[in-house]
Short mmCIF file of C-alpha atoms in Angstrom, two decimals:
data_model
loop_
_atom_site.label_atom_id
_atom_site.label_comp_id
_atom_site.label_asym_id
_atom_site.label_seq_id
_atom_site.Cartn_x
_atom_site.Cartn_y
_atom_site.Cartn_z
CA MET A 1 7.16 -4.38 -25.60
CA PRO A 2 7.63 -0.83 -24.27
CA ILE A 3 5.49 1.89 -25.83
CA VAL A 4 6.34 5.55 -25.29
CA THR A 5 3.39 7.77 -24.30
CA LEU A 6 2.81 11.50 -23.92
CA GLY A 7 3.81 12.80 -20.51
CA GLN A 8 5.80 9.65 -19.73
CA VAL A 9 9.21 11.38 -19.76
CA THR A 10 10.10 12.77 -16.34
CA ASP A 11 12.75 14.82 -14.59
CA GLY A 12 13.36 13.72 -11.01
CA GLY A 13 9.94 12.06 -10.87
CA ALA A 14 8.08 15.18 -12.06
CA ARG A 15 6.20 15.16 -15.34
CA LYS A 16 7.73 17.43 -18.00
CA ARG A 17 5.52 20.24 -19.19
CA SER A 18 4.63 19.87 -22.88
CA ALA A 19 2.88 21.89 -25.57
CA TYR A 20 -0.34 20.04 -24.64
CA ASP A 21 -0.45 21.96 -21.37
CA GLU A 22 -0.65 25.28 -23.26
CA ILE A 23 -3.84 24.44 -25.20
CA GLY A 24 -6.85 26.02 -23.50
CA ASP A 25 -9.56 25.53 -26.14
CA PRO A 26 -11.31 22.18 -25.41
CA VAL A 27 -12.42 21.75 -29.05
CA THR A 28 -8.87 22.20 -30.33
CA LEU A 29 -7.54 19.89 -27.63
CA ARG A 30 -10.09 17.22 -28.60
CA ARG A 31 -9.13 17.49 -32.29
CA LEU A 32 -5.48 17.20 -31.36
CA LEU A 33 -6.09 14.14 -29.18
CA ASP A 34 -8.07 12.53 -32.01
CA ALA A 35 -5.14 13.18 -34.34
CA THR A 36 -2.76 11.68 -31.78
CA LEU A 37 -4.87 8.51 -31.53
CA LEU A 38 -4.73 8.18 -35.32
CA LEU A 39 -0.96 8.47 -35.26
CA GLU A 40 -0.82 5.73 -32.61
CA SER A 41 -2.57 3.34 -35.03
CA ASN A 42 -0.59 0.45 -36.49
CA LEU A 43 0.70 2.34 -39.55
CA GLN A 44 3.66 1.73 -41.81
CA LEU A 45 6.22 4.53 -41.51
CA GLY A 46 5.42 6.07 -44.92
CA ASP A 47 1.68 6.10 -44.19
CA LEU A 48 2.36 7.57 -40.75
CA LEU A 49 4.37 10.47 -42.15
CA SER A 50 1.66 11.23 -44.73
CA HIS A 51 -0.97 11.26 -41.96
CA ILE A 52 1.14 13.67 -39.90
CA VAL A 53 1.13 16.18 -42.77
CA GLU A 54 -2.64 15.83 -43.29
CA GLU A 55 -3.40 16.27 -39.59
CA ALA A 56 -1.15 19.34 -39.36
CA LEU A 57 -2.91 20.84 -42.37
CA SER A 58 -6.30 20.35 -40.73
CA LEU A 59 -5.35 21.51 -37.23
CA ALA A 60 -3.73 24.78 -38.37
CA ASN A 61 -6.22 25.40 -41.20
CA ALA A 62 -3.37 25.66 -43.72
CA ARG A 63 -3.66 25.38 -47.50
CA TYR A 64 -0.38 23.53 -48.07
CA GLY A 65 1.67 21.20 -45.88
CA ALA A 66 4.82 19.10 -46.10
CA LEU A 67 7.07 16.94 -43.95
CA GLY A 68 10.78 16.71 -44.66
CA VAL A 69 12.76 13.77 -43.23
CA LEU A 70 16.40 14.66 -42.58
CA ASP A 71 19.50 12.61 -43.29
CA ALA A 72 21.52 10.91 -40.55
CA ALA A 73 23.59 14.06 -40.05
CA GLY A 74 20.44 16.19 -39.69
CA THR A 75 21.61 18.67 -42.33
CA GLU A 76 19.59 17.88 -45.45
CA VAL A 77 16.09 16.74 -46.44
CA VAL A 78 16.15 13.25 -47.98
CA GLU A 79 12.42 12.43 -48.05
CA PHE A 80 9.53 14.81 -48.68
CA TYR A 81 5.79 14.25 -48.08
CA VAL A 82 3.31 16.86 -49.33
CA SER A 83 -0.41 17.56 -48.94
CA GLY A 84 -2.82 20.19 -50.23
CA LEU A 85 -1.43 20.58 -53.75
CA LEU A 86 -3.58 20.08 -56.83
CA PRO A 87 -2.67 16.85 -58.67
CA ASP A 88 -1.00 18.72 -61.54
CA ASP A 89 1.00 20.94 -59.17
CA GLU A 90 2.07 17.93 -57.10
CA ALA A 91 3.16 16.00 -60.20
CA LEU A 92 5.15 19.02 -61.41
CA LEU A 93 6.79 19.49 -58.01
CA LEU A 94 7.74 15.82 -57.66
CA ALA A 95 9.04 15.69 -61.24
CA GLY A 96 11.82 18.16 -60.43
CA PRO A 97 14.52 18.17 -57.76
CA LEU A 98 12.96 17.83 -54.31
CA PRO A 99 13.68 20.46 -51.64
CA THR A 100 16.86 19.62 -49.75
CA GLY A 101 16.68 22.25 -47.01
CA ARG A 102 17.75 25.59 -48.43
CA GLY A 103 16.24 29.05 -47.88
CA VAL A 104 13.55 29.30 -45.21
CA LEU A 105 13.49 25.49 -44.86
CA GLY A 106 17.18 25.67 -44.01
CA VAL A 107 16.51 28.09 -41.15
CA LEU A 108 14.47 25.42 -39.39
CA ILE A 109 17.23 22.86 -39.95
CA GLU A 110 19.95 25.14 -38.59
CA GLU A 111 17.83 26.31 -35.64
CA PRO A 112 15.41 23.46 -34.77
CA ARG A 113 12.64 25.35 -33.03
CA PRO A 114 9.17 26.56 -34.13
CA ILE A 115 9.14 29.48 -36.56
CA ARG A 116 6.31 31.69 -37.90
CA ILE A 117 6.66 34.04 -40.86
CA LYS A 118 3.97 36.35 -42.22
CA ALA A 119 5.43 36.45 -45.75
CA ILE A 120 8.05 33.93 -46.90
CA GLY A 121 9.36 36.26 -49.59
CA ASP A 122 10.17 38.98 -47.04
CA HIS A 123 12.38 36.70 -44.92
CA PRO A 124 16.13 37.38 -45.39
CA SER A 125 16.83 33.67 -45.97
CA SER A 126 14.21 33.27 -48.71
CA VAL A 127 15.60 32.04 -52.05
CA GLY A 128 12.31 32.00 -53.97
CA PHE A 129 10.38 29.09 -55.46
CA PRO A 130 11.34 26.78 -58.34
CA PRO A 131 9.48 27.09 -61.69
CA GLY A 132 5.91 25.82 -61.53
CA HIS A 133 5.77 26.01 -57.73
CA PRO A 134 2.47 27.52 -56.48
CA PRO A 135 2.85 30.92 -54.76
CA MET A 136 2.93 30.77 -50.96
CA ALA A 137 2.89 33.51 -48.34
CA SER A 138 2.53 32.80 -44.61
CA PHE A 139 4.66 30.04 -43.07
CA LEU A 140 4.69 27.89 -39.93
CA GLY A 141 7.32 25.25 -39.25
CA THR A 142 8.33 23.07 -36.33
CA PRO A 143 10.81 20.19 -35.84
CA ILE A 144 9.90 16.57 -35.09
CA LYS A 145 12.25 14.98 -32.57
CA VAL A 146 12.82 11.30 -31.89
CA ARG A 147 14.78 10.59 -28.71
CA ASP A 148 15.87 14.23 -28.55
CA GLN A 149 17.31 14.03 -32.09
CA VAL A 150 15.71 16.02 -34.93
CA TYR A 151 14.06 13.49 -37.26
CA GLY A 152 12.43 15.96 -39.64
CA ASN A 153 10.33 19.10 -39.90
CA ILE A 154 6.68 19.99 -40.47
CA TYR A 155 6.14 22.86 -42.92
CA LEU A 156 2.79 24.65 -43.32
CA THR A 157 2.03 27.58 -45.64
CA ASP A 158 -0.89 29.89 -46.44
CA LYS A 159 -3.18 30.18 -43.44
CA ILE A 160 -6.77 29.98 -44.75
CA GLY A 161 -8.89 32.97 -43.75
CA ALA A 162 -6.03 35.00 -42.29
CA ASP A 163 -2.81 36.70 -43.32
CA GLU A 164 -0.63 34.64 -41.00
CA PHE A 165 -0.56 31.74 -38.57
CA THR A 166 -1.22 32.51 -34.91
CA ALA A 167 0.59 31.72 -31.69
CA ASP A 168 -2.16 29.19 -30.94
CA ASP A 169 -1.48 27.48 -34.28
CA GLU A 170 2.18 27.23 -33.33
CA ILE A 171 1.33 25.62 -29.98
CA VAL A 172 -1.02 23.09 -31.58
CA ILE A 173 1.47 22.07 -34.29
CA GLU A 174 4.26 21.84 -31.72
CA ALA A 175 2.07 19.42 -29.73
CA LEU A 176 1.34 17.43 -32.90
CA ALA A 177 5.08 17.27 -33.62
CA LEU A 178 5.63 15.87 -30.11
CA ALA A 179 3.04 13.15 -30.77
CA ALA A 180 4.55 12.52 -34.21
CA GLY A 181 8.02 11.92 -32.75
CA ILE A 182 6.59 9.42 -30.29
CA ALA A 183 4.62 7.69 -33.05
CA VAL A 184 7.73 7.37 -35.24
CA GLU A 185 9.64 5.85 -32.33
CA ASN A 186 6.81 3.42 -31.56
CA THR A 187 6.66 2.38 -35.22
CA ARG A 188 10.35 1.54 -35.06
CA LEU A 189 9.89 -0.38 -31.79
CA ASN A 190 6.96 -2.35 -33.23
CA ARG A 191 8.98 -3.27 -36.32
CA ARG A 192 11.88 -4.40 -34.17
CA ALA A 193 9.61 -6.46 -31.90
CA GLY A 194 8.07 -8.12 -34.94
CA GLU A 195 11.48 -8.97 -36.36
CA VAL A 196 12.64 -10.43 -33.05
CA ALA A 197 9.49 -12.61 -32.94
CA VAL A 198 10.24 -13.85 -36.47
CA TYR A 199 13.85 -14.67 -35.55
CA GLU A 200 12.76 -16.57 -32.44
CA GLU A 201 10.13 -18.56 -34.34
CA ARG A 202 12.63 -19.40 -37.08
CA ASP A 203 15.13 -20.54 -34.48
CA ARG A 204 12.49 -22.86 -33.00
CA LEU A 205 11.58 -24.28 -36.40
CA ALA A 206 15.25 -24.72 -37.28
CA ARG A 207 15.87 -26.62 -34.04
CA ASP A 208 12.86 -28.86 -34.70
CA LEU A 209 14.02 -29.45 -38.25
CA HIS A 210 17.56 -30.25 -37.11
CA ASP A 211 16.49 -32.68 -34.37
CA GLY A 212 13.88 -34.48 -36.50
CA VAL A 213 16.08 -34.88 -39.56
CA ILE A 214 19.11 -36.05 -37.55
CA GLN A 215 17.04 -38.69 -35.74
CA ARG A 216 15.51 -40.00 -38.97
CA LEU A 217 18.82 -40.10 -40.83
CA PHE A 218 20.44 -41.92 -37.90
CA ALA A 219 17.66 -44.54 -37.98
CA ILE A 220 18.02 -44.89 -41.76
CA GLY A 221 21.77 -45.43 -41.34
CA LEU A 222 21.17 -48.22 -38.81
CA SER A 223 18.71 -49.87 -41.21
CA LEU A 224 21.26 -49.81 -44.02
CA GLN A 225 23.91 -51.31 -41.74
CA GLY A 226 21.50 -54.14 -40.86
CA MET A 227 21.03 -55.02 -44.51
CA THR A 228 24.66 -56.18 -44.83
CA SER A 229 23.89 -59.30 -42.79
CA ALA A 230 20.60 -60.10 -44.57
CA GLN A 231 20.59 -63.50 -46.38
CA SER A 232 17.47 -63.20 -48.52
CA GLY A 233 17.37 -61.04 -51.65
CA ARG A 234 13.64 -60.54 -51.04
CA ALA A 235 14.35 -59.31 -47.49
CA VAL A 236 16.95 -56.87 -48.78
CA ALA A 237 14.51 -55.48 -51.35
CA GLN A 238 11.83 -55.02 -48.71
CA SER A 239 14.28 -53.27 -46.39
CA ILE A 240 15.42 -50.94 -49.17
CA GLY A 241 11.78 -50.07 -49.91
CA ALA A 242 11.22 -49.17 -46.25
CA VAL A 243 14.36 -47.01 -46.21
CA VAL A 244 13.19 -45.18 -49.37
CA ASP A 245 9.85 -44.52 -47.66
CA ASP A 246 11.69 -43.08 -44.64
CA ILE A 247 13.78 -40.85 -46.91
CA ASP A 248 10.62 -39.62 -48.67
CA GLU A 249 8.99 -38.80 -45.33
CA THR A 250 12.12 -36.93 -44.20
CA ILE A 251 12.08 -34.88 -47.41
CA ARG A 252 8.41 -34.03 -46.82
CA GLN A 253 9.25 -32.81 -43.32
CA VAL A 254 12.09 -30.65 -44.60
CA ARG A 255 9.88 -29.13 -47.30
CA ALA A 256 7.07 -28.43 -44.83
CA THR A 257 9.43 -26.70 -42.40
CA ILE A 258 11.05 -24.64 -45.16
CA PHE A 259 7.59 -23.55 -46.32
CA GLU A 260 6.69 -22.58 -42.76
CA LEU A 261 9.89 -20.58 -42.44
CA GLY A 262 9.05 -18.74 -45.65
CA ALA A 263 5.48 -18.06 -44.55
CA GLU A 264 6.66 -16.59 -41.26
CA GLY A 265 8.89 -14.15 -43.12
CA ARG A 266 6.41 -12.90 -45.70
CA GLY A 267 5.28 -9.33 -45.11
CA ARG A 268 8.12 -8.54 -42.70
CA GLY A 269 11.77 -7.61 -42.89
CA ILE A 270 13.83 -5.91 -45.58
CA ARG A 271 12.41 -8.10 -48.37
CA ALA A 272 8.91 -6.76 -47.70
CA GLY A 273 10.29 -3.23 -47.35
CA VAL A 274 12.01 -3.35 -50.75
CA LEU A 275 8.89 -4.70 -52.44
CA ALA A 276 6.78 -2.00 -50.77
CA VAL A 277 9.07 0.80 -52.06
CA VAL A 278 9.03 -0.65 -55.58
CA ASP A 279 5.23 -0.94 -55.50
CA GLU A 280 4.91 2.59 -54.08
CA LEU A 281 6.90 4.10 -56.97
CA ARG A 282 5.60 1.89 -59.77
CA GLN A 283 3.03 4.40 -61.01
CA MET A 284 5.61 7.19 -60.98
CA ILE A 285 8.12 5.04 -62.93
CA GLY A 286 5.52 3.93 -65.46
CA PHE A 287 6.43 0.23 -65.76
CA PRO A 288 6.92 -2.77 -63.46
CA VAL A 289 10.34 -3.16 -61.84
CA PRO A 290 11.38 -6.78 -61.14
CA VAL A 291 13.24 -7.47 -57.91
CA GLU A 292 15.79 -10.23 -57.30
CA PHE A 293 16.84 -11.39 -53.82
CA ALA A 294 19.77 -13.65 -53.00
CA GLY A 295 21.04 -14.81 -49.64
CA PRO A 296 19.50 -14.54 -46.15
CA VAL A 297 18.37 -10.92 -46.55
CA ASP A 298 15.62 -10.96 -43.91
CA THR A 299 17.77 -12.53 -41.19
CA THR A 300 20.98 -10.54 -41.67
CA VAL A 301 20.05 -6.97 -42.64
CA THR A 302 19.80 -4.92 -39.43
CA ASP A 303 17.37 -2.07 -38.76
CA GLU A 304 20.14 0.49 -39.19
CA VAL A 305 21.15 -0.89 -42.60
CA ALA A 306 17.52 -1.38 -43.67
CA GLU A 307 16.60 2.23 -42.99
CA GLN A 308 19.48 3.59 -45.09
CA LEU A 309 19.02 0.96 -47.81
CA LEU A 310 15.31 1.71 -48.29
CA SER A 311 15.98 5.46 -48.45
CA THR A 312 18.67 4.82 -51.06
CA LEU A 313 16.36 2.58 -53.08
CA ARG A 314 13.56 5.16 -52.99
CA GLU A 315 15.92 7.90 -54.17
CA ALA A 316 17.44 5.71 -56.91
CA LEU A 317 14.05 4.70 -58.32
CA SER A 318 12.81 8.28 -58.11
CA ASN A 319 15.80 9.31 -60.22
CA VAL A 320 14.92 6.61 -62.76
CA ALA A 321 11.38 7.99 -62.94
CA ARG A 322 12.40 11.64 -63.23
CA HIS A 323 15.58 11.63 -65.27
CA ALA A 324 16.51 8.33 -66.92
CA GLN A 325 13.86 8.16 -69.67
CA ALA A 326 14.10 4.41 -69.24
CA THR A 327 11.74 1.66 -70.40
CA ARG A 328 13.22 -1.06 -68.17
CA ALA A 329 14.75 -1.20 -64.72
CA ASP A 330 15.42 -3.85 -62.12
CA VAL A 331 16.53 -4.12 -58.51
CA ARG A 332 18.86 -6.70 -57.01
CA LEU A 333 19.50 -7.19 -53.29
CA HIS A 334 22.18 -9.75 -52.48
CA VAL A 335 23.58 -10.77 -49.10
CA SER A 336 26.75 -12.84 -49.15
CA GLY A 337 28.78 -13.52 -46.03
CA ARG A 338 28.99 -10.15 -44.28
CA ASN A 339 28.27 -7.99 -47.31
CA CYS A 340 24.94 -6.46 -48.37
CA ARG A 341 24.82 -5.28 -52.00
CA LEU A 342 21.99 -3.28 -53.61
CA GLU A 343 21.96 -2.75 -57.39
CA VAL A 344 19.52 -0.58 -59.32
CA ARG A 345 19.87 -0.83 -63.11
CA ASP A 346 18.03 0.91 -65.95
CA ASN A 347 18.29 1.14 -69.75
CA GLY A 348 17.85 4.91 -69.87
CA THR A 349 19.93 7.69 -71.36
CA GLY A 350 22.58 7.46 -68.68
CA MET A 351 24.83 10.37 -67.75
CA VAL A 352 26.53 11.44 -70.96
CA ASP A 353 29.16 13.56 -69.24
CA GLY A 354 29.11 11.65 -65.96
CA PRO A 355 27.48 12.88 -62.75
CA ALA A 356 27.14 16.61 -62.20
CA PRO A 357 29.93 18.30 -60.22
CA GLY A 358 29.75 17.05 -56.66
CA GLY A 359 27.62 14.09 -57.77
CA GLY A 360 24.28 15.90 -57.38
CA ASN A 361 22.32 15.83 -54.14
CA GLY A 362 20.78 12.44 -54.84
CA LEU A 363 24.08 10.74 -55.56
CA VAL A 364 25.76 12.49 -52.65
CA ASN A 365 22.99 11.29 -50.33
CA MET A 366 23.36 7.68 -51.50
CA GLN A 367 27.12 7.79 -51.08
CA SER A 368 26.81 9.43 -47.66
CA ARG A 369 24.42 6.71 -46.47
CA ALA A 370 26.80 3.98 -47.62
CA GLU A 371 29.87 5.62 -46.09
CA SER A 372 28.06 6.23 -42.78
CA LEU A 373 27.79 2.43 -42.52
CA GLY A 374 31.37 1.79 -43.64
CA GLY A 375 30.34 0.90 -47.20
CA SER A 376 30.73 2.24 -50.73
CA PHE A 377 28.68 3.59 -53.63
CA GLU A 378 29.39 3.41 -57.37
CA VAL A 379 27.72 4.75 -60.52
CA LEU A 380 28.48 2.61 -63.57
CA GLN A 381 27.56 3.20 -67.20
CA PRO A 382 27.76 -0.11 -69.09
CA GLU A 383 28.69 -0.15 -72.77
CA THR A 384 25.20 -1.49 -73.49
CA GLY A 385 23.74 1.78 -72.16
CA GLY A 386 21.80 2.90 -69.14
CA THR A 387 23.04 3.30 -65.60
CA THR A 388 23.86 0.88 -62.79
CA LEU A 389 23.99 2.06 -59.18
CA ILE A 390 25.84 -0.21 -56.75
CA TRP A 391 25.37 0.45 -53.02
CA GLN A 392 27.04 -1.98 -50.65
CA VAL A 393 27.71 -2.04 -46.93
CA PRO A 394 29.09 -4.54 -44.43
CA ILE A 395 26.80 -6.45 -42.11
CA ALA A 396 27.87 -6.82 -38.48
CA SER A 397 27.20 -10.56 -38.31
CA GLN A 398 25.70 -13.32 -40.39
CA VAL A 399 22.90 -14.10 -37.94
CA PRO A 400 21.42 -11.27 -35.84
CA PRO A 401 20.84 -11.82 -32.13
CA THR A 402 17.38 -12.86 -30.99
CA HIS A 403 17.62 -11.33 -27.54
CA GLY A 404 18.84 -8.09 -26.03
CA GLN A 405 18.50 -5.89 -29.08
CA GLY A 406 18.44 -2.24 -28.02
CA GLY A 407 18.70 1.23 -29.47
CA THR A 408 17.52 2.55 -32.77
#
C-alpha cells in the first residue's frame, strides 16, 4: 500500500522545500527526526494525536500543550488532546465545556498559519480563560494539514526558561506539524488497507462456504431420492443414518467458517472502534457501558461514516460523564438495509427544559455530523427519565467494494 513520506510531494519533478530545510541545529534536527519516526509507528489515531502533543511540548520546551481536531467544515474544535497539566487541573478542564475554537484559538482556525504571541492576554482576540484554568502567557500555534486540508491545530503555551517562543521554535513545530499530517494520513491508509484485506478474506471464506455447502446438500438430496426405491426397511434406516451424518458434518463446516469469519473481524472495523471509545471513556463515566450490535456493522459502515460516528459517540459519552449524573448508560449500533443507527441512552437527570438555545455545541456538532452524511439526529427524553440520543445516517450500499477504494 502507498505510504506518504516527507519530501515526496513535488512540483514539476522538483522537491518542495519544507520546514525541515530551515533547521540548522543538528541536535534539534535529530530530535525532530526521532519524533517523526515515533509518529510513523503503528499507532491508533487517538494514541497518535496524544503523541503529537507530547512531542511538540518537548521540542519547543513548553509547559502546556494541546491538539484540537476540527470538524468537517474546519470551523470548530470537536476533539481536544492535552498534555502538561497537573492531574487535578486536567480533570477540572475536561469536566467543563471543551474549547471549541474561540478567542486566540479561533485566530488560528480563521487564518491557518503559524502564530506566536508573547502574552495571550494582550492579544486583541483574547477572551480570557474559563474558571479553574491555569494561567498561561506565551503562545505558539500551527495548523496540521492532511492533503492540503486543515485537520487540526497544535497549541503550545508558556515557554520554559524564556518570556516567549522563538522563531526557531516556530520552525521546529511547523516541521512536526508536517510530519503529523503525514502520519494521520498514513494511519487512515493503513486502516483502509486492513479493512480491504478483511473484506477480501471474508469473500474467500464465503465462496468456500457456499461451494462446499451446496455440493454437500446436492449429494444429500440425491441420497434421499435414492431411498424411494429401496426395498428393505433396514437399508432405508442405514441410508437415513448416513444422511444424518452428512448433515452433521455440513453443520460443523458452517460453524467453523462462521467462527473464522468472526475471528478475522475481531479488533478491526467499526465494532472495534466503538468498543475502544467506550473503554477509553469508562473511567471518566464511572461505570461500565454495555454495547449492543445488530446487523453487518463491520462490512457496511464506510470510513467516512465511521469517522463521524466515533466522534459522535465520544462526544455523547463525554456528555453523559460530565452532565447527566447517570448511574447507567448503554450504546446500541444497528445496521439494517441501508441505514446505520447509533443510540446512546442514560438514566440521568435529562434536560428539564430541553436543550439549550441552539442545542449547545455538543448537540450541534452531532447534528452537523449526521446532516453532512444525509442523516438525522434526535434528542429524546423518555417518560421513564434520562436521555436518548439517536444518530442515524444512510449507508451507500449493503456490501462495500473490495477493490478500487480511493480517497479519504
